[in-house]
Each structure stands twice: as C-alpha cells, then as structure tokens.
Coordinates of C-alpha atoms and ligand atoms in Angstrom, one line a residue:
X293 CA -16.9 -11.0 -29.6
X294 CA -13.1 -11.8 -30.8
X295 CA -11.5 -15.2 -29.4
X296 CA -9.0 -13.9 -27.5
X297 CA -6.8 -11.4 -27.1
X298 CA -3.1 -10.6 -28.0
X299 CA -0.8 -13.1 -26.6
X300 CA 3.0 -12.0 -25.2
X301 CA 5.7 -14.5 -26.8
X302 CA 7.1 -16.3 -24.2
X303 CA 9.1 -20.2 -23.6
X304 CA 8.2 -23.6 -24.1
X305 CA 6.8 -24.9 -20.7
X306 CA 7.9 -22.3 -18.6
X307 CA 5.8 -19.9 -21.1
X308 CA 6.2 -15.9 -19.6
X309 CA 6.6 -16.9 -15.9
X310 CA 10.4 -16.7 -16.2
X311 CA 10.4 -13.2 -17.1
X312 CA 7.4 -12.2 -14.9
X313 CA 9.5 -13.7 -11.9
X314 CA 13.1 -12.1 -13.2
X315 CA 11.9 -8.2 -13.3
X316 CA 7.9 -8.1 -12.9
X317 CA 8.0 -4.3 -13.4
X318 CA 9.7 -4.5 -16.4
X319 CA 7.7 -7.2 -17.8
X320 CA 4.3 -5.2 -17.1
X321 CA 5.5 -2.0 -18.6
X322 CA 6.5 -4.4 -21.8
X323 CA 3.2 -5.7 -22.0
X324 CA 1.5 -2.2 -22.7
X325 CA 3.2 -3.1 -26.2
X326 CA 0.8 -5.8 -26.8
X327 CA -2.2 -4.0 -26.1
X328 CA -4.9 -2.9 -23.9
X329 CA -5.4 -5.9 -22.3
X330 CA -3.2 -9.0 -22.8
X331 CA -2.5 -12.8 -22.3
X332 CA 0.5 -14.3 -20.6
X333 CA 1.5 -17.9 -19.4
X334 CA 2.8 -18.5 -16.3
X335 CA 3.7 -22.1 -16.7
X336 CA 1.0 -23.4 -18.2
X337 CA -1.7 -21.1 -16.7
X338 CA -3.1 -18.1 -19.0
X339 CA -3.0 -14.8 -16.6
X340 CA -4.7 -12.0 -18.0
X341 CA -3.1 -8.0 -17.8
X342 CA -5.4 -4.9 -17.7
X343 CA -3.3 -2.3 -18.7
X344 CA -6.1 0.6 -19.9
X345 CA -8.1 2.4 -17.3
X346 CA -11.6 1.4 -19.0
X347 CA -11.0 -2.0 -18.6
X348 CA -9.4 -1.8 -15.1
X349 CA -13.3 0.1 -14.7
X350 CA -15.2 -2.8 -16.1
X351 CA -13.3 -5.2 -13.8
X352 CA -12.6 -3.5 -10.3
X353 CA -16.1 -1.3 -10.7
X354 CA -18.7 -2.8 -13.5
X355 CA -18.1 -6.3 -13.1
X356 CA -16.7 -6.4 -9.7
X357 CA -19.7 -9.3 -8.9
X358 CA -17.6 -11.2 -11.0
X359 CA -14.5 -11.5 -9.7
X360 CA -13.1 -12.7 -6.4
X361 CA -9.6 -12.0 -5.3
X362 CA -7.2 -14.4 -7.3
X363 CA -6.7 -18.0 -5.6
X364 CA -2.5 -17.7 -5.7
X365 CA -2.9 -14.2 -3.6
X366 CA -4.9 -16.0 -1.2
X367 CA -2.8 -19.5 -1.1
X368 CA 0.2 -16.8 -0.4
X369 CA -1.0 -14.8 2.1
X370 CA -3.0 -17.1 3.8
X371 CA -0.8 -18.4 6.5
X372 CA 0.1 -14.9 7.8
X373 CA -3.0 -12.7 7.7
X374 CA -5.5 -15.8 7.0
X375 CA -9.4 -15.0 5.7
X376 CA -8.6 -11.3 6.9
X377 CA -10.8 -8.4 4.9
X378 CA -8.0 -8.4 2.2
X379 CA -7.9 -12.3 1.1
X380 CA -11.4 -12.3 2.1
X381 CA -14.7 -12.5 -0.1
X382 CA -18.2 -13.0 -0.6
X383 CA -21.0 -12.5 2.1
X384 CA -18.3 -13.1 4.5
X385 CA -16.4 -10.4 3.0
X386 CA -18.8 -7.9 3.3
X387 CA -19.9 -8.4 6.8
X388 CA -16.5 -7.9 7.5
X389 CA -16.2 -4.8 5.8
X390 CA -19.4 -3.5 7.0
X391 CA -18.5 -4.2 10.5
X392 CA -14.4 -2.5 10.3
X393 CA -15.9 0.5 8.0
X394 CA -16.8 3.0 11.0
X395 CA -13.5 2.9 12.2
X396 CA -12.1 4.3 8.7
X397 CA -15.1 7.8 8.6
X398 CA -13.5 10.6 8.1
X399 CA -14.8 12.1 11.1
X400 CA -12.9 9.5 12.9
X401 CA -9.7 9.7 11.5
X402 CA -9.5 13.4 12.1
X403 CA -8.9 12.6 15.3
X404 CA -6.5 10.3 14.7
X405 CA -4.2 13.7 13.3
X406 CA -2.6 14.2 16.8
X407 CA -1.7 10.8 17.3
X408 CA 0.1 10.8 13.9
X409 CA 1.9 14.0 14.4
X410 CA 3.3 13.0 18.3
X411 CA 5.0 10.2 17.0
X412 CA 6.0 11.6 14.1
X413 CA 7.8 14.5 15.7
X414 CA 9.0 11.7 18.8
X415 CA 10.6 10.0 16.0
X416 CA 12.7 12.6 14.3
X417 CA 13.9 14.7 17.6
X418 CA 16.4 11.3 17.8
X419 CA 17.4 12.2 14.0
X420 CA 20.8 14.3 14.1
X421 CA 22.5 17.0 11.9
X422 CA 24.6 15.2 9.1
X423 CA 23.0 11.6 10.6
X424 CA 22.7 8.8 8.0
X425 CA 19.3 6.9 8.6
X426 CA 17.9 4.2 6.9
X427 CA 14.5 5.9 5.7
X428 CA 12.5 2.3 5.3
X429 CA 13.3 1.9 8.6
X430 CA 12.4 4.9 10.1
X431 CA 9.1 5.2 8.1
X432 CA 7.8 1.2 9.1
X433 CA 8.7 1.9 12.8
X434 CA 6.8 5.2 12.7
X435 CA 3.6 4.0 10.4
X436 CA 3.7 0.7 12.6
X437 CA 3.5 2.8 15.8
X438 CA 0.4 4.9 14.4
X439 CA -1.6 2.2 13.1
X440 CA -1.2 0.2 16.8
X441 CA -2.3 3.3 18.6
X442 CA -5.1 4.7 16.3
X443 CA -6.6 1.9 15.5
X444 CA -5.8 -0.6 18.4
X445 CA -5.1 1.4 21.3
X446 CA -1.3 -0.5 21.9
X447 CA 1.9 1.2 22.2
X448 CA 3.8 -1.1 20.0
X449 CA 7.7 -2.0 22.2
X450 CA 9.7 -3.3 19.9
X451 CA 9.3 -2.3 16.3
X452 CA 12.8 -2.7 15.0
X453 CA 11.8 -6.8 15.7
X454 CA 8.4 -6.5 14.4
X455 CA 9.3 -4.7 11.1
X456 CA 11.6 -7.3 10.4
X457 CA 9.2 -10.3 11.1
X458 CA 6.7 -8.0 8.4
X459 CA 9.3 -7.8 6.2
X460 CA 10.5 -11.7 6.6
X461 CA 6.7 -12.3 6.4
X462 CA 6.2 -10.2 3.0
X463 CA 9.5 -12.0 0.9
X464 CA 7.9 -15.3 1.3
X465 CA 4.1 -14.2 0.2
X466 CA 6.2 -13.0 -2.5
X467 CA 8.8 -16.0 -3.2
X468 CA 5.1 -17.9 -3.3
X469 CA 3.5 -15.7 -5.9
X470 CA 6.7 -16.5 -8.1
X471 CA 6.7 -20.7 -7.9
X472 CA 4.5 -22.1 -10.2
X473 CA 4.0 -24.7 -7.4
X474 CA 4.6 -23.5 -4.1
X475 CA 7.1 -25.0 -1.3
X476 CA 4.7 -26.4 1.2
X477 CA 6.0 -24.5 4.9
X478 CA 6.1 -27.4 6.2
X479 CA 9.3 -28.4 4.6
X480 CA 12.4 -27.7 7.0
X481 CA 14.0 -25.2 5.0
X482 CA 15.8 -22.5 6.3
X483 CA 13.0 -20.0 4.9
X484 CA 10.0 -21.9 6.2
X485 CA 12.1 -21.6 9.6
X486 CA 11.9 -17.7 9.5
X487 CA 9.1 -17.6 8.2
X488 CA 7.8 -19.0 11.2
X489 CA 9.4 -17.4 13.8
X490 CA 8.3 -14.1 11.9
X491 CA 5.0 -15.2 12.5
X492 CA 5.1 -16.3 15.9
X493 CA 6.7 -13.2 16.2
X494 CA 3.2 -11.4 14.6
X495 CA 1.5 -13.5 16.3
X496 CA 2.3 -12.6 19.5
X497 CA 2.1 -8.8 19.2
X498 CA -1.3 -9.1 17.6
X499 CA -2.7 -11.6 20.7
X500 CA -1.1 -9.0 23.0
X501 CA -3.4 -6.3 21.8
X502 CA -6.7 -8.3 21.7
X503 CA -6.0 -9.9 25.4
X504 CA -4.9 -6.6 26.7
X505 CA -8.6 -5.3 25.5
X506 CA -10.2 -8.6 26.9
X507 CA -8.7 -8.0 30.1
X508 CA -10.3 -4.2 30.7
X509 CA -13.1 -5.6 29.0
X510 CA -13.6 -1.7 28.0
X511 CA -15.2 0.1 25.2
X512 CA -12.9 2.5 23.9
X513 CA -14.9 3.1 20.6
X514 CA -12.0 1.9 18.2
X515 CA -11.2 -0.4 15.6
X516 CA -10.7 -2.7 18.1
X517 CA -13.6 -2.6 20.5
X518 CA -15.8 -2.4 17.0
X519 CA -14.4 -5.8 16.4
X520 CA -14.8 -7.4 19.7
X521 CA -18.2 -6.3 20.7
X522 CA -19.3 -7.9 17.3
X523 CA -17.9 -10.4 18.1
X524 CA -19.6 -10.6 21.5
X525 CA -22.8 -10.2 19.6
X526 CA -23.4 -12.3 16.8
X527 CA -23.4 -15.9 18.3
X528 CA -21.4 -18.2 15.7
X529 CA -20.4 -14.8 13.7
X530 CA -16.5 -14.0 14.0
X531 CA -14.8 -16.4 15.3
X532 CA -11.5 -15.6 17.7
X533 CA -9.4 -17.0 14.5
X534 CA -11.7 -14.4 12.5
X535 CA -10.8 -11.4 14.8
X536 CA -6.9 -12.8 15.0
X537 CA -6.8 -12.7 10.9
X538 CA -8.7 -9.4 10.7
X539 CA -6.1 -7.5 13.2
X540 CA -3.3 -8.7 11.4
X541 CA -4.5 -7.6 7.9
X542 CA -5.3 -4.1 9.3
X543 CA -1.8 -4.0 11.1
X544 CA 0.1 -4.8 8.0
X545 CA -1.7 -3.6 5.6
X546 CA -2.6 -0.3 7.6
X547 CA 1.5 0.3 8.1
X548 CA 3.5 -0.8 5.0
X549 CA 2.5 0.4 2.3
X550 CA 1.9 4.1 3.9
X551 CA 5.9 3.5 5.1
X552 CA 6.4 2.7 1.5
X553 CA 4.6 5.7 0.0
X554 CA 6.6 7.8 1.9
X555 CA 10.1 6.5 1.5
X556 CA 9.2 6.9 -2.2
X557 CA 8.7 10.4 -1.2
X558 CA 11.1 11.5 0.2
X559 CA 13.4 9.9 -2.0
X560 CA 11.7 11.8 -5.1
X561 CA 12.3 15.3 -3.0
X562 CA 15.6 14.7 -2.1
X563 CA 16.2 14.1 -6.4
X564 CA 14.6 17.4 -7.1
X565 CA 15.8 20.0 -4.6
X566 CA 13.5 22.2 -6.5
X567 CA 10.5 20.8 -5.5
X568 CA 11.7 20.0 -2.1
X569 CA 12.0 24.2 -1.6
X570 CA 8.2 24.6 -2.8
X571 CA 7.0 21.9 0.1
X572 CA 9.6 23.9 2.4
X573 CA 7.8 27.3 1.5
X574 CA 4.8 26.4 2.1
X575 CA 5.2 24.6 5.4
X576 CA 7.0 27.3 6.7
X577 CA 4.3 30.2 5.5
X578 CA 1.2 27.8 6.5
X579 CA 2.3 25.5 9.6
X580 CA 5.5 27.9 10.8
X581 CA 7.6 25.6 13.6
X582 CA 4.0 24.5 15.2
X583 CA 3.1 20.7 14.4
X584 CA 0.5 20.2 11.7
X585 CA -3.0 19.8 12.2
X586 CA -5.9 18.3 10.3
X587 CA -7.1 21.5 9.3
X588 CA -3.8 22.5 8.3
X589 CA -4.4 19.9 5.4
X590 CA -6.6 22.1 3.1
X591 CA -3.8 24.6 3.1
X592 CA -0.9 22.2 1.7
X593 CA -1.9 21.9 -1.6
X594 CA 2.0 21.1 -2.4
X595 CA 2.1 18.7 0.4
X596 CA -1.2 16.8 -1.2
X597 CA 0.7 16.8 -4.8
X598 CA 3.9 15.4 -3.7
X599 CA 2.3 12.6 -2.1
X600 CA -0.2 11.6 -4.9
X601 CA 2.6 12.2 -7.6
X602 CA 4.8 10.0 -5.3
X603 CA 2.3 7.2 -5.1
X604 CA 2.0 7.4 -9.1
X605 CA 5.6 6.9 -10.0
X606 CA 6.3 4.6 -7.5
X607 CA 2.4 3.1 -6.2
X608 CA 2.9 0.8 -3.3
X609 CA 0.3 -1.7 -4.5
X610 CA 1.9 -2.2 -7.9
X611 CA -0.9 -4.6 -9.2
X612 CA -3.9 -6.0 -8.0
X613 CA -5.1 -9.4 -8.9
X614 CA -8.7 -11.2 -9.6
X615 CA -10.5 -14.0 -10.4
X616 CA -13.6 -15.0 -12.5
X617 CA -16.0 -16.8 -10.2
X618 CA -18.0 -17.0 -13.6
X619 CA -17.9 -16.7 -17.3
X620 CA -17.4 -13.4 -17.8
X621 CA -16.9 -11.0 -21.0
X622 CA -14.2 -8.5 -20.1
X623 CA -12.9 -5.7 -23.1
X624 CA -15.2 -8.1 -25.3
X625 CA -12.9 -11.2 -25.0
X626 CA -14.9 -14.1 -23.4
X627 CA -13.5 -15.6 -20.1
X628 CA -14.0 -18.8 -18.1
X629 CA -14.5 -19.1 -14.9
X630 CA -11.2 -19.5 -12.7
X631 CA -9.2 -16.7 -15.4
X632 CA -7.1 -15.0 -13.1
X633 CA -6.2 -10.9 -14.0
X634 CA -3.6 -8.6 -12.9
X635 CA -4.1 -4.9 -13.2
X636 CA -0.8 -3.6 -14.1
X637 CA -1.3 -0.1 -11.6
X638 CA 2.0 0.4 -12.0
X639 CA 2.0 0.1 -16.3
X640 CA -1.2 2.3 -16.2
X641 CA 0.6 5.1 -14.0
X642 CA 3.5 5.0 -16.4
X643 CA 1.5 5.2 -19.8
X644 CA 2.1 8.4 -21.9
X645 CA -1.6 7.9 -23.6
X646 CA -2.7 8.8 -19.5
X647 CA 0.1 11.3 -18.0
X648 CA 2.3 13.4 -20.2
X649 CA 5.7 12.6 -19.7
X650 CA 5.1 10.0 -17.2
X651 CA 8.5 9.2 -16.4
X652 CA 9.0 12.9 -14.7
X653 CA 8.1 13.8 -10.9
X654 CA 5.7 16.8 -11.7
X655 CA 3.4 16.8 -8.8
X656 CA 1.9 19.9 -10.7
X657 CA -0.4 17.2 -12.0
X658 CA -2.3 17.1 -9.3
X659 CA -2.9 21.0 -8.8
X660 CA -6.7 21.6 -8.4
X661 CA -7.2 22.4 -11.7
X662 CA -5.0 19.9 -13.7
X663 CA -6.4 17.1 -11.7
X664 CA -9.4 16.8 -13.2
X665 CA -8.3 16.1 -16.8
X666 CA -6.6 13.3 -15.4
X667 CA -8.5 10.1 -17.0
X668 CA -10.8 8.4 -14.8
X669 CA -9.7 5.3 -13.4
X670 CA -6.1 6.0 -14.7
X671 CA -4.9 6.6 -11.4
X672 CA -5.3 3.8 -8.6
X673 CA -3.3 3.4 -6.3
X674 CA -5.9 2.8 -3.8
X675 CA -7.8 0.6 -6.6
X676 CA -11.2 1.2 -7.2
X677 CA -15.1 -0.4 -6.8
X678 CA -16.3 -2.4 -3.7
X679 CA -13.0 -3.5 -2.8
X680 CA -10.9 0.1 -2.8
X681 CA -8.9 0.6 0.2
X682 CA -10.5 0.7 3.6
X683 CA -7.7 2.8 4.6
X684 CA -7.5 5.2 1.5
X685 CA -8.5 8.7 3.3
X686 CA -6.4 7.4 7.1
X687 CA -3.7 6.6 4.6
X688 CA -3.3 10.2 2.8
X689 CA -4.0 11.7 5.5
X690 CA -1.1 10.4 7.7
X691 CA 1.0 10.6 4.7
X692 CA 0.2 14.1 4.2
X693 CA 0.9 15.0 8.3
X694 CA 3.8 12.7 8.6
X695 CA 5.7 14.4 5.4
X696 CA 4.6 18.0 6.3
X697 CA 6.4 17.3 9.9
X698 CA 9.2 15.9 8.5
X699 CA 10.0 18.8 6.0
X700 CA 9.1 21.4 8.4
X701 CA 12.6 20.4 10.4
X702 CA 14.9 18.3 7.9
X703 CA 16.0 18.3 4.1
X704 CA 16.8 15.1 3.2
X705 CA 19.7 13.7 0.5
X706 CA 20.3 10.5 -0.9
X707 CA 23.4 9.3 1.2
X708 CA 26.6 9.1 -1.1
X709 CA 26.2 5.8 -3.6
X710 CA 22.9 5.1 -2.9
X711 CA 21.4 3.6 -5.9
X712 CA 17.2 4.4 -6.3
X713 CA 15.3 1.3 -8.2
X714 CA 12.0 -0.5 -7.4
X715 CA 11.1 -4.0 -7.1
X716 CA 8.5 -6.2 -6.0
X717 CA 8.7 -7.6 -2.7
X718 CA 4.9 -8.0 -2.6
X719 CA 4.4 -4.3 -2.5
X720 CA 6.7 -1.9 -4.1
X721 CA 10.2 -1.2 -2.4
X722 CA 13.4 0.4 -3.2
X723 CA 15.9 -2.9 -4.4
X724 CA 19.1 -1.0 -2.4
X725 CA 17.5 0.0 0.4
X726 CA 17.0 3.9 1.3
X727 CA 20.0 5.4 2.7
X728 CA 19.3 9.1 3.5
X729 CA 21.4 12.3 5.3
X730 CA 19.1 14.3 7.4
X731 CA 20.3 18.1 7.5
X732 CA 18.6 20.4 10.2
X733 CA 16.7 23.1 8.4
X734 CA 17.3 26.8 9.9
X735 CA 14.7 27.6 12.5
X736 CA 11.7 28.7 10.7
X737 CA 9.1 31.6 11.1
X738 CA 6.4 31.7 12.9
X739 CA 3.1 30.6 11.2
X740 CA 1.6 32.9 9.5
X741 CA -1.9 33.8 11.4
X742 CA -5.0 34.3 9.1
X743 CA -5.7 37.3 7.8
X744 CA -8.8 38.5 9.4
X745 CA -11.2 40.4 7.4
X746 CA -13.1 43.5 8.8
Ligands
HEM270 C1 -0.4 4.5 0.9 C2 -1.0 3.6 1.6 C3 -1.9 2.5 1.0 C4 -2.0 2.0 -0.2 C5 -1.2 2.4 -1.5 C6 -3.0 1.0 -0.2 C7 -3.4 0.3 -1.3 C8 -4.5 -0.6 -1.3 C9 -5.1 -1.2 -2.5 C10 -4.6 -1.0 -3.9 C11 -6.1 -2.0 -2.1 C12 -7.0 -2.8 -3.0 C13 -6.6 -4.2 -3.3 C14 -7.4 -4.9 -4.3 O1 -8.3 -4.3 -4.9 O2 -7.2 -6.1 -4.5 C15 -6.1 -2.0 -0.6 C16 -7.0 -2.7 0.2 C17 -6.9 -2.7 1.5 N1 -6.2 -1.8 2.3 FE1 -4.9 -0.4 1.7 N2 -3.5 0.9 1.1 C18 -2.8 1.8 1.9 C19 -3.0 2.0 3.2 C20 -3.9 1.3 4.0 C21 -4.2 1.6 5.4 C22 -3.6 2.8 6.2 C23 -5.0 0.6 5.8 C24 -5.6 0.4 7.2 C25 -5.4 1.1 8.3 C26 -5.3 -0.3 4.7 C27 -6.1 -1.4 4.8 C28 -6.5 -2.1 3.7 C29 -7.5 -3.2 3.7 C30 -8.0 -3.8 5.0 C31 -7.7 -3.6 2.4 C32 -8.7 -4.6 1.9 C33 -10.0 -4.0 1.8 C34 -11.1 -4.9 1.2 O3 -10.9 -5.7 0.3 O4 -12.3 -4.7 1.7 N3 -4.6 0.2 3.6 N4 -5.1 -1.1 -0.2

C-alpha cells in the first residue's frame, strides 16, 4: 500500500480552497491531471477527488459501509431540508428509505405520466410565437408543480415565490460549502435575513401540504400518506420534524435538478439545430399532435439520448461527497477516519479515456447499441450503490415526457447575446441565466397508428 496519493500544488494556508471556491468546475477537470484519484487542501483540511470510475465503484458501491455523507454537506444543508433522506444516514437512513421507496416503483410512476404531461402542456399554451422566456424559470415552475401533485397531492399557488425561496435557499448551502468556517445564520446579515424568509417561505408551503392531509385524514396511497401512516404507526419512529425534513428534501430535490436537466437540454438543442430536427422527426412520426404517454417512451429512442447525453455534459449533481466513518483503504491509499471525498461526476463525464470526444453533444452515444460499451460506473449522474437516487426512473421519465411535449409544439433558440456557461450554485446551473425564443412549429401530422400485422 503507497502513503498517499498525488497531491495538487496549491497556497500557503489557504492551500487549494481558493481555487476550488473561484471556478470549482475548472478546478476538478484540472485535477484529472494529477491522477486517478487525488489530494487537495481546503484550508488546512485534505479532501480527497475520485476522478476514475473504478474507484468512484469501490467508494459509492464496494465500500459504501464505509462512508457516510460528508459532515460540510450536512452542516450546509441542514437548516433547510434538516436529517431529510439526502443528509441522512445510518439505521435511520435506511428506515427512511425503506419507508419513501414504494412511492418511487415503477409501476407507480407510470401513472404519474399524465400528471406530468397536463402541466406540461398547461404551461407552454401561455408560451407565444417569437416570445422570450426565461427557460430556468419555466422549467422550476413546471418540475415544482409535478413533484407537489404526484407525490404530495398539492396544487402548488404560487411558484414564481417558491422558486425563488429554492433558489435563495440553494446560494447559501452553497456560499457555506465554500467558507472554510461558516457564517453562523444567526448573524444579522443581509443573507442570513433572506435566507430566512426563504425558509419560512418553504416552510410554509411544505406545512400546508402535510395539514391539508391531516385534515381529510385520508389515504390517498402517495408519497405522502406512505409517510404519515408510518408515522401514525411506529410509536416514537418519525417524528413531525422527521416527516417536515423528509417532505422538503423530496420537494427540492424531486424539482431542481430535473428543471436543471432540462434547461441543459434544451439549451444543447437549440446549439445543434441538427439534432433538434432528429427529436422533431420522431415526435411528430411516433406521438403526432397527441400528448405523450408512458408507453410512448419505448418509441423515443432520440428523446431518451438527448436527455442522458444532456445530463453528461452538463450533470445536475456535479459531485457527490463522502466521509470515512472508519479507516478505510480506497485505490490502495490508506485513509483515516473523518477523510472526506468528492467524486468529480462532472470530471468523469468529461474524460476522453471514458467518452470519445467528450466535449461534443453526440447523444448517439447512448443508441442501444453504443451504450453498452460505455464503461461501467463512468456515467452517474444519478450516482451509484445504496445511496443512488430515489428519484432516478420518476426523474427520466418526466424528463423524457416533459421534453417530448415541448418539442412536439416549439423550437427553441438561444435569445440574441445569451452567453451558455455552467457553474455551481449547489447543483449545476447556467452562470447567465437561460434566455430562450420559443417559435411555433407548423402543425404536425397525425400520429402514425401501428402497423398491424395479419
Ligand atoms: C435529473 C434529475 C435528478 C438528478 C440528476 C439527481 C441526482 C441525484 C444524485 C446524484 C443523488 C445521489 C447523491 C449522493 O450519492 O450523495 C441523488 C439522491 C437523491 N435524490 Fe435525486 N436526482 C434527480 C431527481 C430526483 C427526483 C425527481 C427526486 C424525487 C422525486 C429525487 C430525490 C432524491 C433523494 C431523496 C435522494 C437521496 C437518496 C438517498 O440518499 O437515499 N431526485 N439524486
């Protein structure tokens, strides 16, 4: 066993945390350079990056009983979604899990497909010829609306307020990841302020659905119902703080990053028009002017591509981070207990030794047969092992219905001077926004009915 491995140059005292903070993304695709998996400082803390799919394997899936998720991820989430299935860990952890899992079978979520497509098509009947719309927008109002109705039963009123108390909510879990020492929010800054009201705000919305359920006192065999007869049944299990923290992860975590997905999207298909005409094709020849149903999905292969190829270049979770609750051995470099390790999704994604010329959009990639020689563990944006996403087959799935009902009426263009770059703001989001023109597409055919064989 070697004593450690390579370590990236960085400044006295402040060691690598300087650059980590000015451009993360730019700092983990640098730290490929050093090797397959590497040590940084962050102050004076060592922070370890996983940057091959093997070792991303023995961490997430092998050794998975030895890790936790990291201590800083917790500290700065924990005032907004609390001990929620996402921060949370242990036996705890996976009663939780156990207990939220049913909602997320796939024979569930199919009939969630409806839902998705109603709002979806609500939403863009108010999008005009030549209109300029704020896609980020548009996409976290829509995904916000579908995970309150599938999963809790709500109509959510006013989402323009609520996706900015999310947003408000995510810059400071992401301003705390960044301070070596962390502003307590009790301070009376003018960020701890908002950050406050954005949670009230949350707050609020999230109480409304659980008394709303209280009050009919009815089973309506949702997420939610799940949660509260468990609650009614284990004596000292989840507590009402418990239930609070676990609808607020799903609500955020269950709308954002699917928002973010497909603003990537459709910002990759409005950059290659060529592409854009293959979805186009095949919506029109599959799904005609009808909405899209979940049986649709097996006939949109190009649908399924763009999505995944999206999520690739530009995957919403662009890291994940852990921590050893033990010694552990990991690419045969001892570590101690506490070591905290980021795997660099985003570095992996991006790495020519994984994805021929990874910088291109080539959802081709993903065709049936190319798939497969796609190195194992190499693509994650759901990560992988006993803590993958809960959400992972709702999540493509919506995508999948959501971008199929989109194309089917609109082509979509960057508006004039909008500038596409990524950064972090706890998930992955364009830097300048995502100004888009919607352009009515000319009525389209019919679908195409099945050819029946004799
Ligand atoms: C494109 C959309 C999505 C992406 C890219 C995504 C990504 C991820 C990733 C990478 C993780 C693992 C984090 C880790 O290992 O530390 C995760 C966990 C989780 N996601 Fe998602 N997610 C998406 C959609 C959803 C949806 C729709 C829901 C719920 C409706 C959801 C709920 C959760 C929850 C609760 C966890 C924590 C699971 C656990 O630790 O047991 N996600 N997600």
């Amino acid at each position: 066993m070697q004593a450690q491995p390579p370590v990236m140059p960085g400044e006295f005292f402040y060691g690598n945390m300087r650059q980590f903070n000015r451009d993360t993304l730019n700092f983990l695709y640098d730290s490929r350079g050093y090797g397959d998996f590497v040590k940084f400082f962050f102050g004076p803390f060592p922070v370890y990056i996983v940057n091959h799919p093997d070792v991303a394997h023995e961490v997430m899936v092998a050794k998975a009983e030895s890790f936790y998720k990291s201590t800083v991820t917790k500290q700065a989430m924990k005032s907004t979604v609390g001990d929620g299935l996402f921060t949370n860990d242990g036996d705890s952890w996976k009663r939780q899990r156990k207990l939220a899992q049913p909602a997320f079978h796939t024979k569930r979520i199919a009939a969630y497909a409806d839902v998705m497509t109603h709002y979806a098509s609500q939403l863009i009947a108010n999008w005009r010829d030549a209109a300029t719309l704020d896609m980020e927008r548009e996409m976290t109002a829509l995904t916000m609306q579908i995970v309150g109705k599938t999963l809790f039963d709500a109509e959510i009123s006013e989402e323009d307020a609520t996706g900015s108390a999310v947003r408000t909510a995510l810059r400071s879990i992401d301003k705390r990841f960044n301070q070596l020492i962390p502003m307590p929010e009790w301070l009376p800054l003018r960020e701890n302020r908002e950050l406050k009201a954005a949670q009230k705000h949350l707050d609020t919305v999230i109480q409304a659905f659980i008394d709303d359920r209280r009050k009919t006192g009815e089973d309506r065999g949702d997420l939610l119902s799940m949660l509260l007869l468990a609650q009614d049944e284990t004596h000292g299990g989840m507590s009402d703080q418990q239930l609070r923290d676990e609808v607020m992860t799903i609500f955020g975590a269950g709308h954002e990053t699917t928002s973010g997905a497909l603003t990537w999207a459709l910002c990759l298909l409005a950059q290659h028009p060529d592409i854009a005409a293959n979805l186009h094709a095949e919506i029109d020849s599959v799904i005609g002017d009808e909405l899209p149903t979940y049986a649709d999905l097996a006939r949109l292969p190009w649908t399924d591509m763009i999505m995944k190829e999206a999520m690739r270049l530009y995957p919403p979770a662009w890291g994940v981070t852990r921590e050893a609750i033990a010694p552990v051995s990991i690419h045969n470099y001892p570590l101690r207990q506490g070591a905290n390790l980021v795997i660099n999704i985003i570095g992996i994604h991006r790495d020519k030794r994984f994805f021929e010329n990874p910088e291109a959009f080539i959802p081709e990639r993903f065709s049936a047969e190319n798939e497969k020689n796609i190195p194992k563990y190499a693509y994650l944006p759901f990560g992988a092992g006993p803590r993958i996403c809960i959400g992972n087959s709702f999540a493509m799935m919506e995508a999948r219905l959501l971008l199929a009902t989109i194309a089917q009426k609109f082509t979509l263009s960057l508006a004039p001077g909008q500038v596409v770059a990524p950064e972090r703001v706890f998930t992955l989001r364009p830097k300048y926004g995502m100004k888009m023109v919607a352009h009515v597409r000319q009525s389209v055919p019919h679908r195409v009915q099945e050819a029946v064989v004799s």
